[in-house]
Amino acid sequence: MTENRFDPSIADGRWQRAWDEARCFEADSNSDKPKSYVLEMFPYPSGRIHIGHVRNYTMGDVLARYKKMRGHEVLHPMGWDAFGMPAENAAMEKGVHPGGWTRDNIANMKAQLKRIGFALDWNREFATCDPEYYGHEQALFIDMFNAGLVYRKESEVNWDPVDNTVLANEQVIDGKGWRSGAEVEKRKLNQWFLKITDFADDLLDGLGELKDWPDKVRLMQENWIGKSQGLQFAFELSDGQKVEVYSTRPDTIFGASFVAVAADHPIAQGVAVDNSDAQAFIEKCKAGGTTAAELETAEKLGFDTGIAAQHPLDPNVQLPVYVANFVLMDYGTGAVMGVPGHDQRDFDFAKKYQLPIARVIASDPADADSPLTEAESGDGVLVNSQSYDGMTVDEAKAAIISKLESQGCGEGKTVWRLRDWGVSRQRYWGTPIPIIYSPDHGPVPVPKDQLPLELPEDIDFEEPGNPLDRHPTWKHTTCPISGKPALRETDTLDTFTNSSWYFLRFASQPGDKPFDAEEVAKWLPVEQYIGGIEHAILHLLYARFWTRALKHMGQIDFGEPFASLFTQGMVTHETYSRQDSGREVYFTPSEVERGGESAVLKLDGKPVDIGRVIKMSKSKKNVVDPDDIIETYGADAVRWFMLSDSPPERDLPWSEAGIEGCSRFVHRLWRLFGQFDAGASGDDKALARKTHQTIAAVADDIEALSFNKAVARLYELTGATEKAKPSTTRNEAIRTILLLASPMMPHLAEEAWEQLGGEGLIAEATWPEVDEALLVDDEVTIAIQHKGKLRDTLTVAKGLPKDEMEALALASEKVQRLLDGAEVRKVIVVPDRLVNIVT
RNA sequence: GCGGGCGUGGCGGAAUUGGUAGACGCGCUGGUUUUAGGUACCAGUAUCUUACGAUGUGGGGGUUCGAGUCCCUUCGCCCGCACCA
């Protein structure tokens, strides 16, 4: 068999068909085996599988195949996050129907995924735009509505006054609409919200049990939820009103030099009634984007209302009241006390409007009068704070809260940064919100027996805005209670709702309800969830919220959907571009011939600029098509590349040389498998030890998702086996490599398994047993250091006592030379590791 | 702006978590095989130095017998910021 060459173009398809026919990746929920639910974040069907998807799904695939070899019943499903804006954009640009466009994309991408040989249970595939799926989602929305978890309130959107349409944040560029170029305004609309804040405490507490989530993700969620303890209190105003403010730093109250309210705060609105300057300022605040990043990086602007606020603890102090663009109506009370000395935003504001900047916290009380050049947010003791001077920050917080509580004008309060989740979208391609506005009964849910409430097919994208709202008949219906004519809600749900429960639908797909509780209980929680770090907060928090909401409503009995989370890095590549009449024009790597330091465009042979290595993206054209590389190198080489070298949580730079190296290794393994020598005899202790150490190490590495390390170990064992003389041990090593590599290179593994006469499919084989006795080496190499610097190494018996190690080290010739009779002051001995001699 | 992360040879990275820095791969150099190219195989490859040796994990400082790993500080890059998915 050494003669024949491994040909992926034949083997890949052959084994993919064999797996399908054997139905070996279909999950059996009646199995007695321990279960493993391996899930990768499902893709948006943009048209082509992206190399980032390939990396993500390869990782999950290796784990799924490995778990199967370890005797688990594995659920490894795939589906499509199929609603969203790109389909509508395609409809507007190309005149295609969003549904048809999406279906075509799904068909293409599914074929692409098949060509990579993923061990997926395609029986459970669905798309979120299937009426069956979104119908069940509507039912869940109605359940949440009935459970009091849904409400309507006014909320701001980006409004394009030219296109008369709502813009997503990404459609606002430098404060202008992406198509019209018009200045974007903030406009208020009545929108639907889910009460995620009801679960704020629980979502925060739950992070504690997510031991197998990255610390960074838990920290990001914790900060996002943003629980803070503070003081809410009222300032009496010179016009007789009061204004409630909230502060997490009540200890700095004597440093307050102004009060600021949000532009849509009632005080601001009241002032604007007969003050055109105030009106103009509020209008100005409404211009520009709505994102937090924009608000917080924008120049701090204020409008002095002329109102004065009485300081609650110092009768001699009155503070000016400003309307300020950096105060958010959504957080706390929509009004703050400005303490320039200890908050940088307030500091910037005070500088601009020449307000006093007082120090009220100092790390050393002697510094009480040292001026501040920037806000100091550090710890210390109070100064310039009357009777509170000398208290620590924590003491002062407590004392000032209780003082204001006793005065009856304030109270200690917990405030959350987390806001309720606005789910209304003024778009067509999403789940229709199943609500009917009844003339007599207000908003009422669509009766469940009328679900799914389907999107109309006949829509037009001739003009911007929501085609559902423009549709001639769709929104006209009758009130389910009175039967009178009524209108449907024409907003659709945020696509994040689609991905907030799909993992339940993969576990069970009854026709008459969203999921079967028993089946869900069998499969959930997901043992291993894998996806991009960009979902660290929103998607993962929303999915956790839905799971809790379903538990709250008694539909399931667990609160955390994902037991273990892994966030993989991006696939990156340098960019190629040229300046062309003021615009940067990008070229794909396949259009470019890359030299050592330079690159030229194949088309005209002229140089192009080489840009930095960044995330692959369509706009920068630094992408490679998985189909192209699979055709050239085969699925196994591509899979191997996805797993090699870069740690999976870090970015993976795509490289032509790298994939070629992987392809060579595939063929190198094939040749090694060909050297299986049934007639060989004899043992090889060293190789046996290496083999069993590798079995254990690769298993540990895969369980830890450290695929790059598993790959390195397989390289090492391959090298050692190639060098070894024929023996039964060598045959065992070859067989072992085949089994260990099979989750990563399943096509090659099947082909070789067949040639070596393995039973059945290797996809259904068992992971090799480790001989524990062979794991431990009996000799170790120890380091001999002099004052911490390596001077010599010695090979000694493992477990050699400390004093013997010391004696051996001191006797070493090099050490003797170095010491040259000097006095040994100290010797540090670490068993099996090193001896450090200090003189 | 706020929150989170990353930084080690020419490149991707490893380092049993405070104990021999550079495993493994790519690339490169030299050689062998091949009609040639490719493949394959062998040897070498952190930097400086003739050598002894010295230096070296973004920069600076510190703790320690010993620091890539811990602490302080600083620079650069990346991700998220609630209507992209």
Coordinates of C-alpha atoms (C1' of nucleotides) in Angstrom, one line a residue, chain A residues 44 81 84-85 157 168-170 191 216 220 223-224 292 296-297 417 419 424-427 495-496 535 612 645-647 650 657 664 671 708-709 715 781 783 785 789 793 828 833-834 836, chain B residues 1-8 11-17 19-21 23-27 38-43 52-55 64-66 77-85:
Chain A
Y44 CA -25.7 33.8 9.8
D81 CA -29.4 32.2 12.3
G84 CA -31.3 39.9 9.8
M85 CA -30.5 43.0 7.9
V157 CA -33.9 55.3 17.8
A168 CA -29.2 50.4 13.1
N169 CA -26.1 51.8 14.8
E170 CA -23.9 50.3 12.1
Q191 CA -41.3 49.8 21.5
K216 CA -12.8 37.5 31.1
M220 CA -17.3 41.5 31.2
N223 CA -19.4 44.9 34.5
W224 CA -22.2 45.0 32.0
A292 CA -22.7 54.9 24.4
E296 CA -19.0 59.3 26.0
T297 CA -16.3 60.4 23.5
R417 CA -26.3 49.5 34.6
R419 CA -31.2 48.1 31.0
S424 CA -38.7 46.0 18.6
R425 CA -37.2 46.4 15.1
Q426 CA -38.9 48.4 12.4
R427 CA -38.0 45.8 9.7
T495 CA -32.6 38.7 15.9
F496 CA -30.9 38.1 19.2
H535 CA -20.6 37.5 21.7
R612 CA -1.4 45.0 8.6
D645 CA 0.1 26.4 16.0
S646 CA -2.1 29.2 17.3
P647 CA -3.9 28.6 20.6
R650 CA -6.0 33.5 20.0
A657 CA 3.0 28.2 3.6
R664 CA 2.6 17.6 3.5
R671 CA 3.3 7.0 4.3
N708 CA -2.4 23.3 19.1
K709 CA -0.7 21.3 21.8
Y715 CA 4.1 15.7 15.4
T781 CA 17.5 15.9 33.6
A783 CA 19.5 22.0 35.9
Q785 CA 22.5 26.8 38.5
K789 CA 22.2 31.1 36.1
T793 CA 22.7 19.8 33.5
I828 CA 18.4 25.5 46.9
R833 CA 14.2 19.9 38.7
L834 CA 17.2 21.8 39.7
N836 CA 20.9 26.3 42.7
Chain B
rG1 C1' -14.6 57.7 27.2
rC2 C1' -15.8 53.0 29.9
rG3 C1' -15.1 47.6 30.2
rG4 C1' -12.2 43.3 28.7
rG5 C1' -7.9 41.1 26.4
rC6 C1' -3.1 40.4 23.9
rG7 C1' 2.5 41.5 23.4
rU8 C1' 8.2 35.5 23.6
rC11 C1' 6.9 33.9 11.4
rG12 C1' 2.8 30.9 14.3
rG13 C1' 3.8 29.5 19.1
rA14 C1' 5.7 26.0 23.7
rA15 C1' 7.3 26.5 28.8
rU16 C1' 4.2 20.8 34.3
rU17 C1' 2.0 27.9 36.6
rG19 C1' 12.5 26.5 38.6
rU20 C1' 17.0 24.4 32.1
rA21 C1' 13.2 30.2 27.6
rA23 C1' 9.1 22.2 22.5
rC24 C1' 6.4 21.6 17.8
rG25 C1' 5.4 23.7 13.1
rC26 C1' 6.5 27.3 9.1
rG27 C1' 10.4 29.8 6.7
rG38 C1' 7.9 19.5 -6.9
rU39 C1' 8.0 15.5 -3.3
rA40 C1' 11.1 12.9 0.2
rC41 C1' 15.4 12.4 3.4
rC42 C1' 19.8 14.3 6.5
rA43 C1' 22.1 18.5 9.1
rC52 C1' 35.6 32.2 26.9
rG53 C1' 31.2 34.1 27.4
rA54 C1' 27.5 37.9 27.4
rU55 C1' 22.5 39.4 26.2
rU64 C1' 13.0 36.7 44.9
rC65 C1' 18.5 32.2 45.5
rG66 C1' 15.7 32.2 40.9
rC77 C1' -2.4 46.5 19.1
rC78 C1' -7.3 44.0 19.3
rC79 C1' -12.5 43.1 21.0
rG80 C1' -17.3 44.9 23.2
rC81 C1' -20.4 49.3 24.4
rA82 C1' -27.2 47.6 24.2
rC83 C1' -30.6 48.4 16.3
rC84 C1' -24.2 44.2 12.8
rA85 C1' -24.5 39.1 13.7

